[in-house]
Amino acid sequence: MSELVSTRIRNTAGKLGLPHLAETIREYTRRADEGMMGYLDFLDLVLSEELAVRDDRRFRQGLRLSKLPHHKTLDEYDFSFQPDLDPRKVKDLATLSFVEGKANAALLGPPGVGKTHIAVALAVTACRAGYSIYFTSLDDMVRNLKAAGRLTNKLGTYLRPGVLVVDEVGYQPLERAEANLVFQVISKRYEKGSIILTSNKTFSEWGQVFGDEVLATAILDRLLHHCEVISINGPSYRLKNRLKAIERENDVA
């Protein structure tokens, strides 16, 4: 390829918003020459590479805006430590069929069993698949909504994402006005976007969490209409790691 043609392609690629192509056109032509590619094969190579780069850029940007506390995956989850948890149920959720159907997923269990890890891993999977995601604890969401100058504008933060992760439902009881804010989010997302939530309370205890049995029932009615529920009742990961650290300290001593 002549330098003139190469320069013209780089300039055109830049104007089309294809910076990767502008930087790598010579590499593409080298691979095409070595593989003796035809015109269509070469075009397929260029477009496939550009799409992969664009998807990766979108994925990294989505994670950056998601507020996720970490980016753990299901491969990092130790299912052997929770023998009562069927891995197939979690991996079924990872197919994202519930997200496609704008349904919800609820992970219930005591503190430390890995609920947040699984919720985050599902959100990362959804982000990789092209869905917008956002993470918040229930307390942070309520606090931000209460402090909002215009509630409608702030609600958009929790209504726009394709997948909203609401962590730690039930760790602090809410006043009725606060519970009503949660109801607005759940109600407005109903059949319009997915929610992944974690809670240390059973659904029968949500009346205490939200300070009003009627309001709790209304929230559960919309949340559970289309919802996959997974209960994790095993030992705490955090306690496990702490006990290992203590054992190592004792061995050194």
Coordinates of N, CA and C in Angstrom, one line a residue:
M1 N 0.8 -1.2 0.0 CA 0.0 0.0 0.0 C 0.9 1.2 0.0
S2 N 0.6 2.2 -0.9 CA 1.4 3.4 -1.0 C 1.2 4.3 0.3
E3 N 2.1 5.1 0.5 CA 2.0 6.0 1.7 C 0.9 7.0 1.5
L4 N 0.6 7.4 0.2 CA -0.5 8.3 0.0 C -1.8 7.7 0.3
V5 N -2.0 6.5 -0.2 CA -3.3 5.8 0.1 C -3.4 5.5 1.6
S6 N -2.3 5.1 2.2 CA -2.4 4.8 3.7 C -2.8 6.1 4.5
T7 N -2.2 7.2 4.1 CA -2.5 8.5 4.7 C -4.0 8.8 4.5
R8 N -4.5 8.6 3.3 CA -5.9 9.0 3.0 C -6.8 8.1 3.8
I9 N -6.5 6.8 3.9 CA -7.4 5.9 4.7 C -7.4 6.3 6.2
R10 N -6.2 6.6 6.7 CA -6.1 7.0 8.1 C -7.0 8.3 8.4
N11 N -6.9 9.2 7.4 CA -7.7 10.5 7.6 C -9.2 10.2 7.5
T12 N -9.6 9.3 6.6 CA -11.0 9.0 6.4 C -11.5 8.2 7.7
A13 N -10.6 7.3 8.2 CA -11.0 6.5 9.3 C -11.2 7.4 10.5
G14 N -10.3 8.4 10.7 CA -10.5 9.4 11.8 C -11.8 10.2 11.7
K15 N -12.1 10.6 10.5 CA -13.4 11.4 10.3 C -14.6 10.5 10.6
L16 N -14.5 9.2 10.3 CA -15.6 8.3 10.6 C -15.7 7.8 12.0
G17 N -14.7 8.3 12.8 CA -14.7 7.9 14.3 C -14.2 6.5 14.5
L18 N -13.2 6.1 13.6 CA -12.6 4.8 13.7 C -11.1 4.9 14.0
P19 N -10.8 5.4 15.2 CA -9.4 5.7 15.5 C -8.5 4.4 15.5
H20 N -9.1 3.3 15.9 CA -8.3 2.0 15.9 C -7.9 1.7 14.5
L21 N -8.8 1.8 13.5 CA -8.5 1.5 12.1 C -7.4 2.5 11.6
A22 N -7.5 3.8 12.0 CA -6.5 4.7 11.6 C -5.1 4.3 12.1
E23 N -5.0 3.7 13.3 CA -3.7 3.4 13.9 C -3.2 2.0 13.4
T24 N -4.1 1.2 12.9 CA -3.6 -0.2 12.6 C -3.8 -0.6 11.2
I25 N -4.1 0.3 10.3 CA -4.4 -0.1 8.9 C -3.2 -0.8 8.3
R26 N -2.0 -0.5 8.6 CA -0.8 -1.2 8.0 C -0.8 -2.6 8.5
E27 N -1.1 -2.8 9.8 CA -1.2 -4.2 10.4 C -2.2 -5.0 9.7
Y28 N -3.4 -4.4 9.4 CA -4.4 -5.2 8.7 C -4.0 -5.6 7.3
T29 N -3.4 -4.6 6.6 CA -2.9 -5.0 5.3 C -1.8 -6.0 5.3
R30 N -1.0 -6.0 6.3 CA 0.1 -7.0 6.4 C -0.6 -8.4 6.6
R31 N -1.6 -8.5 7.5 CA -2.2 -9.7 7.7 C -3.0 -10.2 6.5
A32 N -3.6 -9.3 5.8 CA -4.3 -9.6 4.5 C -3.3 -10.2 3.5
D33 N -2.1 -9.5 3.4 CA -1.2 -10.0 2.4 C -0.7 -11.4 2.8
E34 N -0.4 -11.6 4.0 CA 0.1 -12.9 4.5 C -1.0 -14.0 4.3
G35 N -2.2 -13.7 4.5 CA -3.3 -14.7 4.4 C -3.9 -14.7 3.0
M36 N -3.3 -13.9 2.1 CA -3.8 -13.9 0.7 C -5.4 -13.7 0.7
M37 N -5.8 -12.7 1.5 CA -7.3 -12.5 1.6 C -7.9 -11.8 0.4
G38 N -9.1 -12.2 0.1 CA -9.9 -11.5 -0.9 C -10.4 -10.2 -0.3
Y39 N -11.1 -9.4 -1.1 CA -11.6 -8.2 -0.7 C -12.7 -8.3 0.4
L40 N -13.5 -9.3 0.3 CA -14.6 -9.4 1.3 C -14.0 -9.9 2.6
D41 N -13.0 -10.8 2.6 CA -12.4 -11.3 3.8 C -11.7 -10.2 4.5
F42 N -11.0 -9.3 3.7 CA -10.3 -8.2 4.3 C -11.3 -7.2 5.0
L43 N -12.4 -7.0 4.3 CA -13.4 -6.1 4.8 C -14.0 -6.7 6.1
D44 N -14.2 -8.0 6.1 CA -14.7 -8.7 7.3 C -13.8 -8.6 8.5
L45 N -12.5 -8.7 8.2 CA -11.4 -8.6 9.2 C -11.5 -7.2 9.8
V46 N -11.5 -6.2 9.0 CA -11.4 -4.8 9.5 C -12.7 -4.5 10.3
L47 N -13.8 -4.8 9.8 CA -15.1 -4.5 10.5 C -15.2 -5.3 11.9
S48 N -14.8 -6.6 11.9 CA -14.8 -7.4 13.1 C -13.9 -6.8 14.1
E49 N -12.7 -6.4 13.7 CA -11.7 -5.9 14.7 C -12.3 -4.5 15.3
E50 N -12.8 -3.7 14.4 CA -13.3 -2.4 14.9 C -14.5 -2.6 15.8
L51 N -15.4 -3.6 15.5 CA -16.5 -3.8 16.4 C -16.0 -4.3 17.8
A52 N -15.0 -5.2 17.8 CA -14.5 -5.7 19.0 C -13.9 -4.6 19.9
V53 N -13.1 -3.7 19.2 CA -12.5 -2.6 19.9 C -13.6 -1.7 20.5
R54 N -14.6 -1.4 19.7 CA -15.7 -0.5 20.1 C -16.5 -1.1 21.3
D55 N -16.8 -2.5 21.2 CA -17.5 -3.1 22.3 C -16.7 -3.1 23.6
D56 N -15.3 -3.3 23.5 CA -14.5 -3.3 24.7 C -14.5 -1.9 25.3
R57 N -14.4 -0.9 24.4 CA -14.4 0.5 24.9 C -15.7 0.8 25.6
R58 N -16.9 0.4 25.0 CA -18.2 0.6 25.6 C -18.3 -0.1 27.0
F59 N -17.7 -1.4 27.0 CA -17.8 -2.2 28.2 C -17.0 -1.5 29.4
R60 N -15.8 -1.0 29.1 CA -15.0 -0.4 30.1 C -15.6 0.9 30.5
Q61 N -16.2 1.6 29.6 CA -16.9 2.9 30.0 C -18.1 2.6 30.9
G62 N -18.9 1.5 30.5 CA -20.0 1.1 31.3 C -19.7 0.7 32.7
L63 N -18.6 0.0 32.9 CA -18.1 -0.4 34.2 C -17.7 0.9 35.0
R64 N -17.1 1.8 34.3 CA -16.6 3.0 35.0 C -17.8 3.8 35.6
L65 N -18.9 3.9 34.8 CA -20.0 4.7 35.2 C -21.0 3.9 36.2
S66 N -20.7 2.6 36.4 CA -21.7 1.7 37.0 C -21.7 1.9 38.5
K67 N -20.7 2.4 39.1 CA -20.5 2.5 40.6 C -20.4 1.2 41.3
L68 N -20.0 0.1 40.5 CA -19.8 -1.2 41.1 C -18.7 -1.1 42.1
P69 N -18.8 -1.8 43.3 CA -17.7 -1.7 44.2 C -16.5 -2.5 43.8
H70 N -16.6 -3.4 42.9 CA -15.5 -4.2 42.3 C -16.1 -4.9 41.1
H71 N -15.2 -5.6 40.4 CA -15.6 -6.2 39.1 C -15.4 -7.7 39.1
K72 N -15.8 -8.3 40.2 CA -15.6 -9.8 40.3 C -16.6 -10.5 39.4
T73 N -16.1 -11.7 39.0 CA -16.9 -12.5 38.1 C -17.4 -13.8 38.8
L74 N -18.3 -14.6 38.1 CA -18.7 -15.8 38.7 C -17.6 -16.8 38.8
D75 N -16.6 -16.7 37.9 CA -15.5 -17.7 37.9 C -14.7 -17.5 39.2
E76 N -14.8 -16.4 39.9 CA -14.1 -16.1 41.1 C -14.9 -16.5 42.3
Y77 N -16.1 -17.0 42.1 CA -17.0 -17.3 43.3 C -16.7 -18.8 43.6
D78 N -16.5 -19.1 44.9 CA -16.2 -20.4 45.4 C -17.5 -21.2 45.7
F79 N -18.1 -21.8 44.7 CA -19.4 -22.5 45.0 C -19.2 -23.7 45.9
S80 N -18.0 -24.2 46.0 CA -17.7 -25.4 46.9 C -17.9 -25.0 48.4
F81 N -17.7 -23.7 48.6 CA -17.9 -23.2 50.0 C -19.3 -23.1 50.4
Q82 N -20.2 -23.1 49.4 CA -21.7 -23.0 49.7 C -22.3 -24.2 49.0
P83 N -22.2 -25.4 49.6 CA -22.7 -26.6 49.0 C -24.2 -26.7 48.8
D84 N -24.9 -25.9 49.6 CA -26.4 -25.9 49.5 C -26.9 -25.0 48.3
L85 N -25.9 -24.2 47.7 CA -26.3 -23.4 46.6 C -26.0 -24.1 45.3
D86 N -27.1 -24.3 44.5 CA -27.0 -25.0 43.2 C -26.3 -24.0 42.2
P87 N -25.1 -24.3 41.7 CA -24.4 -23.4 40.8 C -25.2 -23.2 39.5
R88 N -26.0 -24.2 39.1 CA -26.8 -24.1 37.9 C -27.8 -23.0 37.9
K89 N -28.4 -22.7 39.1 CA -29.3 -21.6 39.2 C -28.7 -20.3 39.0
V90 N -27.5 -20.1 39.5 CA -26.7 -18.9 39.3 C -26.3 -18.8 37.8
K91 N -25.8 -19.9 37.3 CA -25.4 -19.8 35.9 C -26.5 -19.6 34.9
D92 N -27.7 -20.1 35.3 CA -28.9 -19.8 34.5 C -29.2 -18.3 34.5
L93 N -29.0 -17.6 35.6 CA -29.1 -16.2 35.7 C -28.1 -15.5 34.8
A94 N -26.9 -16.1 34.7 CA -25.8 -15.5 33.9 C -26.1 -15.5 32.4
T95 N -27.1 -16.3 32.0 CA -27.5 -16.3 30.6 C -28.2 -15.0 30.2
L96 N -28.7 -14.3 31.3 CA -29.3 -13.0 31.2 C -30.7 -13.0 30.5
S97 N -31.3 -14.2 30.6 CA -32.7 -14.3 30.0 C -33.6 -13.5 30.9
F98 N -33.4 -13.3 32.2 CA -34.3 -12.5 33.0 C -34.1 -11.0 32.6
V99 N -32.9 -10.6 32.2 CA -32.7 -9.2 31.8 C -33.4 -9.0 30.5
E100 N -33.3 -9.9 29.6 CA -33.9 -9.8 28.3 C -35.4 -9.6 28.5
G101 N -36.0 -10.3 29.5 CA -37.4 -10.2 29.8 C -37.8 -9.1 30.7
K102 N -36.8 -8.3 31.1 CA -37.0 -7.2 32.0 C -37.6 -7.7 33.3
A103 N -37.1 -8.8 33.8 CA -37.5 -9.4 35.0 C -36.4 -9.1 36.1
N104 N -36.6 -9.7 37.3 CA -35.7 -9.3 38.4 C -35.0 -10.6 39.0
A105 N -34.0 -10.4 39.8 CA -33.4 -11.4 40.5 C -33.1 -11.0 41.9
A106 N -33.4 -11.9 42.9 CA -33.2 -11.6 44.3 C -32.3 -12.6 44.9
L107 N -31.3 -12.1 45.6 CA -30.3 -13.0 46.3 C -30.5 -12.8 47.8
L108 N -31.0 -13.8 48.5 CA -31.3 -13.7 49.9 C -30.3 -14.5 50.8
G109 N -30.0 -14.0 52.0 CA -29.2 -14.8 52.9 C -28.5 -13.9 53.9
P110 N -27.9 -14.5 54.9 CA -27.2 -13.8 55.9 C -26.0 -13.1 55.4
P111 N -25.4 -12.1 56.2 CA -24.2 -11.4 55.7 C -23.0 -12.3 55.4
G112 N -22.3 -12.0 54.4 CA -21.0 -12.6 54.1 C -21.0 -13.8 53.3
V113 N -22.2 -14.2 52.8 CA -22.3 -15.5 52.0 C -22.0 -15.3 50.5
G114 N -21.8 -14.1 50.1 CA -21.4 -13.9 48.7 C -22.5 -13.3 47.8
K115 N -23.6 -12.8 48.4 CA -24.7 -12.2 47.6 C -24.2 -11.1 46.7
T116 N -23.5 -10.2 47.3 CA -23.0 -9.0 46.5 C -22.1 -9.4 45.4
H117 N -21.2 -10.4 45.7 CA -20.3 -10.9 44.7 C -21.1 -11.4 43.5
I118 N -22.1 -12.2 43.7 CA -22.9 -12.8 42.6 C -23.7 -11.7 41.9
A119 N -24.2 -10.7 42.7 CA -25.0 -9.6 42.1 C -24.1 -8.8 41.1
V120 N -22.9 -8.5 41.6 CA -21.9 -7.7 40.8 C -21.5 -8.5 39.6
A121 N -21.2 -9.8 39.8 CA -20.8 -10.7 38.6 C -21.9 -10.7 37.5
L122 N -23.2 -10.8 38.0 CA -24.3 -10.7 37.0 C -24.3 -9.4 36.3
A123 N -24.1 -8.3 37.0 CA -24.1 -7.0 36.4 C -22.9 -6.8 35.4
V124 N -21.8 -7.3 35.8 CA -20.6 -7.3 34.8 C -20.9 -8.1 33.6
T125 N -21.6 -9.2 33.7 CA -22.0 -10.0 32.6 C -23.0 -9.2 31.7
A126 N -23.9 -8.6 32.3 CA -24.9 -7.8 31.6 C -24.2 -6.6 30.9
C127 N -23.3 -6.0 31.5 CA -22.5 -4.9 30.9 C -21.8 -5.4 29.7
R128 N -21.1 -6.5 29.8 CA -20.4 -7.1 28.7 C -21.4 -7.4 27.5
A129 N -22.6 -7.7 27.8 CA -23.6 -8.0 26.8 C -24.2 -6.8 26.2
G130 N -23.9 -5.6 26.7 CA -24.4 -4.4 26.1 C -25.4 -3.6 26.9
Y131 N -25.8 -4.1 28.1 CA -26.8 -3.5 28.9 C -26.1 -2.4 29.8
S132 N -26.8 -1.3 30.0 CA -26.3 -0.3 31.0 C -26.6 -0.8 32.4
I133 N -25.7 -0.5 33.3 CA -25.9 -1.1 34.6 C -25.6 0.1 35.7
Y134 N -26.1 -0.1 36.9 CA -25.9 0.9 37.9 C -26.0 0.1 39.3
F135 N -25.1 0.4 40.2 CA -25.0 -0.2 41.5 C -25.3 0.8 42.6
T136 N -26.1 0.4 43.6 CA -26.3 1.3 44.7 C -26.7 0.4 45.9
S137 N -26.4 0.8 47.1 CA -27.0 0.2 48.3 C -28.4 0.8 48.4
L138 N -29.3 0.1 49.1 CA -30.6 0.7 49.3 C -30.5 2.0 50.1
D139 N -29.7 2.0 51.1 CA -29.5 3.2 52.0 C -29.0 4.4 51.2
D140 N -28.0 4.2 50.3 CA -27.5 5.3 49.5 C -28.6 5.8 48.5
M141 N -29.4 4.9 47.9 CA -30.4 5.3 47.0 C -31.4 6.2 47.7
V142 N -31.9 5.7 48.9 CA -32.9 6.5 49.6 C -32.3 7.9 50.0
R143 N -31.1 7.9 50.5 CA -30.5 9.1 50.9 C -30.3 10.1 49.7
N144 N -29.9 9.6 48.6 CA -29.8 10.5 47.4 C -31.2 11.0 46.9
L145 N -32.2 10.1 47.0 CA -33.5 10.6 46.6 C -34.1 11.6 47.5
K146 N -33.8 11.4 48.8 CA -34.3 12.4 49.8 C -33.6 13.8 49.6
A147 N -32.4 13.7 49.2 CA -31.6 15.0 49.1 C -31.8 15.7 47.8
A148 N -32.5 15.0 46.9 CA -32.6 15.6 45.5 C -33.4 16.8 45.5
G149 N -32.9 17.8 44.8 CA -33.7 19.1 44.6 C -35.0 18.8 43.8
R150 N -34.8 18.1 42.7 CA -36.0 17.7 41.9 C -36.0 16.2 41.9
L151 N -37.0 15.6 42.5 CA -37.0 14.1 42.7 C -37.1 13.5 41.3
T152 N -37.8 14.0 40.3 CA -38.0 13.4 39.0 C -36.6 13.3 38.3
N153 N -35.8 14.3 38.4 CA -34.4 14.2 37.8 C -33.6 13.1 38.4
K154 N -33.6 13.1 39.8 CA -32.8 12.1 40.5 C -33.3 10.7 40.3
L155 N -34.6 10.5 40.1 CA -35.1 9.2 39.9 C -34.6 8.6 38.6
G156 N -34.3 9.5 37.6 CA -33.7 9.0 36.4 C -32.4 8.2 36.6
T157 N -31.6 8.5 37.6 CA -30.4 7.7 37.9 C -30.7 6.3 38.1
Y158 N -31.9 6.0 38.7 CA -32.2 4.6 39.0 C -33.2 4.0 38.0
L159 N -33.7 4.8 37.1 CA -34.7 4.3 36.2 C -34.1 4.0 34.8
R160 N -33.0 4.8 34.4 CA -32.5 4.7 33.1 C -31.7 3.4 32.9
P161 N -30.9 2.8 33.8 CA -30.1 1.6 33.5 C -31.0 0.4 33.1
G162 N -30.4 -0.4 32.2 CA -31.1 -1.6 31.9 C -31.1 -2.6 33.1
V163 N -30.1 -2.5 33.9 CA -30.0 -3.4 35.1 C -29.6 -2.5 36.3
L164 N -30.4 -2.5 37.3 CA -30.2 -1.7 38.5 C -29.9 -2.7 39.6
V165 N -28.7 -2.6 40.3 CA -28.3 -3.5 41.4 C -28.6 -2.7 42.7
V166 N -29.5 -3.3 43.5 CA -29.8 -2.7 44.8 C -29.3 -3.6 45.9
D167 N -28.3 -3.2 46.6 CA -27.6 -4.0 47.6 C -28.0 -3.7 49.0
E168 N -28.0 -4.7 49.9 CA -28.2 -4.5 51.3 C -29.6 -4.0 51.7
V169 N -30.6 -4.7 51.1 CA -31.9 -4.4 51.4 C -32.2 -5.0 52.8
G170 N -32.6 -4.2 53.8 CA -32.9 -4.7 55.1 C -31.9 -4.5 56.2
Y171 N -30.8 -4.0 55.8 CA -29.7 -3.8 56.9 C -30.1 -2.6 57.8
Q172 N -30.9 -1.7 57.3 CA -31.4 -0.6 58.1 C -32.9 -0.4 57.9
P173 N -33.7 -0.3 58.9 CA -35.2 -0.1 58.7 C -35.4 1.3 58.1
L174 N -36.4 1.4 57.3 CA -36.8 2.7 56.7 C -38.0 3.3 57.3
E175 N -38.1 4.6 57.3 CA -39.3 5.3 57.6 C -40.3 5.2 56.4
R176 N -41.6 5.4 56.7 CA -42.6 5.2 55.6 C -42.3 6.1 54.4
A177 N -41.9 7.4 54.7 CA -41.6 8.3 53.5 C -40.5 7.7 52.7
E178 N -39.5 7.2 53.4 CA -38.3 6.6 52.7 C -38.7 5.3 51.9
A179 N -39.6 4.5 52.5 CA -40.1 3.3 51.8 C -40.9 3.7 50.6
N180 N -41.6 4.8 50.6 CA -42.4 5.3 49.5 C -41.5 5.6 48.3
L181 N -40.3 6.2 48.6 CA -39.3 6.4 47.5 C -38.9 5.2 46.9
V182 N -38.6 4.1 47.7 CA -38.3 2.8 47.1 C -39.4 2.3 46.2
F183 N -40.6 2.4 46.7 CA -41.8 2.0 45.9 C -41.8 2.6 44.6
Q184 N -41.5 3.9 44.6 CA -41.5 4.7 43.3 C -40.5 4.1 42.3
V185 N -39.3 3.8 42.8 CA -38.3 3.2 41.9 C -38.8 1.8 41.4
I186 N -39.2 1.0 42.3 CA -39.7 -0.4 41.9 C -40.8 -0.3 41.0
S187 N -41.8 0.5 41.3 CA -43.0 0.6 40.5 C -42.7 1.1 39.1
K188 N -41.9 2.2 39.0 CA -41.6 2.7 37.7 C -40.7 1.8 36.8
R189 N -39.9 1.0 37.5 CA -39.1 0.0 36.7 C -39.8 -1.2 36.3
Y190 N -41.0 -1.4 36.9 CA -41.8 -2.7 36.7 C -42.0 -2.9 35.2
E191 N -41.5 -4.1 34.8 CA -41.6 -4.5 33.4 C -40.9 -3.6 32.4
K192 N -40.1 -2.7 32.9 CA -39.3 -1.8 32.0 C -37.8 -2.0 32.1
G193 N -37.4 -2.5 33.2 CA -35.9 -2.8 33.4 C -35.7 -3.7 34.6
S194 N -34.6 -4.4 34.6 CA -34.3 -5.4 35.6 C -33.7 -4.8 36.9
I195 N -34.0 -5.5 38.0 CA -33.4 -5.2 39.2 C -32.8 -6.5 39.8
I196 N -31.5 -6.3 40.2 CA -30.9 -7.4 41.0 C -30.7 -6.9 42.4
L197 N -31.3 -7.6 43.4 CA -31.2 -7.1 44.7 C -30.6 -8.1 45.6
T198 N -30.0 -7.7 46.7 CA -29.5 -8.6 47.8 C -30.2 -8.2 49.1
S199 N -30.5 -9.1 49.9 CA -31.1 -8.8 51.2 C -30.8 -9.9 52.2
N200 N -30.6 -9.4 53.4 CA -30.4 -10.4 54.5 C -31.7 -10.7 55.3
K201 N -32.8 -10.2 54.7 CA -34.1 -10.5 55.3 C -34.9 -11.4 54.4
T202 N -35.8 -12.2 55.0 CA -36.7 -13.0 54.2 C -37.8 -12.0 53.8
F203 N -38.6 -12.3 52.7 CA -39.6 -11.4 52.3 C -40.7 -11.2 53.3
S204 N -40.9 -12.2 54.2 CA -41.9 -12.1 55.2 C -41.5 -11.0 56.3
E205 N -40.2 -10.6 56.3 CA -39.7 -9.6 57.2 C -39.7 -8.2 56.6
W206 N -40.1 -8.1 55.3 CA -39.9 -6.8 54.7 C -40.9 -5.8 55.2
G207 N -42.0 -6.2 55.8 CA -42.9 -5.3 56.5 C -42.2 -4.5 57.6
Q208 N -41.3 -5.1 58.3 CA -40.5 -4.5 59.3 C -39.5 -3.5 58.7
V209 N -38.9 -4.0 57.6 CA -37.8 -3.2 56.9 C -38.4 -1.9 56.4
F210 N -39.6 -2.0 55.8 CA -40.2 -0.8 55.2 C -41.2 0.0 56.1
G211 N -41.3 -0.5 57.3 CA -42.2 0.2 58.3 C -43.6 0.2 58.0
D212 N -44.1 -0.6 57.0 CA -45.5 -0.5 56.6 C -45.8 -1.8 55.8
E213 N -46.6 -2.7 56.4 CA -46.9 -3.9 55.8 C -47.6 -3.8 54.4
V214 N -48.5 -2.8 54.3 CA -49.2 -2.6 53.0 C -48.2 -2.1 51.9
L215 N -47.3 -1.2 52.3 CA -46.4 -0.7 51.3 C -45.4 -1.8 50.9
A216 N -44.9 -2.6 51.9 CA -44.0 -3.7 51.6 C -44.7 -4.7 50.7
T217 N -46.0 -4.9 50.9 CA -46.7 -5.9 50.0 C -46.7 -5.3 48.6
A218 N -47.0 -4.0 48.5 CA -47.0 -3.4 47.1 C -45.7 -3.5 46.4
I219 N -44.6 -3.3 47.2 CA -43.3 -3.4 46.6 C -43.0 -4.8 46.2
L220 N -43.3 -5.8 47.0 CA -43.1 -7.2 46.7 C -43.9 -7.6 45.5
D221 N -45.1 -7.1 45.5 CA -46.0 -7.5 44.4 C -45.4 -7.2 43.0
R222 N -44.8 -6.1 42.9 CA -44.2 -5.7 41.6 C -42.9 -6.3 41.4
L223 N -42.1 -6.4 42.5 CA -40.8 -7.0 42.4 C -40.8 -8.5 42.1
L224 N -41.7 -9.2 42.7 CA -41.7 -10.7 42.6 C -42.6 -11.2 41.4
H225 N -43.3 -10.3 40.8 CA -44.2 -10.8 39.7 C -43.4 -11.6 38.6
H226 N -42.2 -11.0 38.3 CA -41.3 -11.6 37.4 C -39.9 -11.6 38.1
C227 N -39.6 -12.7 38.8 CA -38.4 -12.6 39.6 C -37.8 -14.0 39.9
E228 N -36.5 -14.2 39.7 CA -35.8 -15.4 40.1 C -35.2 -15.2 41.5
V229 N -35.6 -16.1 42.4 CA -35.1 -15.9 43.8 C -34.1 -17.0 44.2
I230 N -33.0 -16.6 44.7 CA -32.0 -17.6 45.1 C -31.6 -17.3 46.6
S231 N -31.8 -18.3 47.4 CA -31.4 -18.2 48.8 C -30.1 -18.9 49.1
I232 N -29.2 -18.2 49.8 CA -27.9 -18.7 50.2 C -27.8 -18.7 51.7
N233 N -27.7 -19.9 52.3 CA -27.8 -20.0 53.7 C -26.6 -20.6 54.3
G234 N -25.4 -20.5 53.6 CA -24.2 -21.2 54.1 C -23.4 -20.3 55.0
P235 N -22.1 -20.7 55.2 CA -21.2 -19.9 56.1 C -20.7 -18.6 55.4
S236 N -20.1 -17.7 56.2 CA -19.7 -16.5 55.7 C -18.3 -16.6 55.1
Y237 N -18.2 -16.0 53.9 CA -16.8 -15.9 53.3 C -15.9 -15.1 54.1
R238 N -16.4 -14.0 54.6 CA -15.5 -13.1 55.3 C -15.0 -13.7 56.6
L239 N -15.9 -14.5 57.2 CA -15.4 -15.2 58.4 C -14.4 -16.3 58.1
K240 N -14.7 -16.9 57.0 CA -13.7 -18.0 56.5 C -12.4 -17.4 56.3
N241 N -12.3 -16.2 55.6 CA -11.0 -15.6 55.3 C -10.3 -15.1 56.6
R242 N -11.1 -14.6 57.5 CA -10.6 -14.1 58.8 C -10.0 -15.3 59.6
L243 N -10.7 -16.4 59.6 CA -10.2 -17.6 60.3 C -8.9 -18.1 59.7
K244 N -8.8 -18.1 58.4 CA -7.6 -18.5 57.7 C -6.4 -17.6 58.2
A245 N -6.7 -16.3 58.2 CA -5.7 -15.3 58.6 C -5.2 -15.6 60.0
I246 N -6.2 -15.9 60.9 CA -5.9 -16.2 62.3 C -5.0 -17.5 62.4
E247 N -5.4 -18.5 61.6 CA -4.6 -19.7 61.6 C -3.2 -19.5 61.2
R248 N -3.0 -18.6 60.1 CA -1.7 -18.4 59.7 C -0.9 -17.6 60.7
E249 N -1.5 -16.7 61.4 CA -0.8 -15.9 62.5 C -0.4 -16.9 63.6
N250 N -1.3 -17.8 63.9 CA -1.0 -18.8 65.0 C 0.2 -19.7 64.6
D251 N 0.2 -20.1 63.3 CA 1.2 -21.0 62.8 C 2.6 -20.2 62.9
V252 N 2.6 -19.0 62.5 CA 3.8 -18.2 62.6 C 4.3 -18.0 64.0
A253 N 3.3 -17.8 64.9 CA 3.6 -17.7 66.4 C 4.2 -19.0 66.9

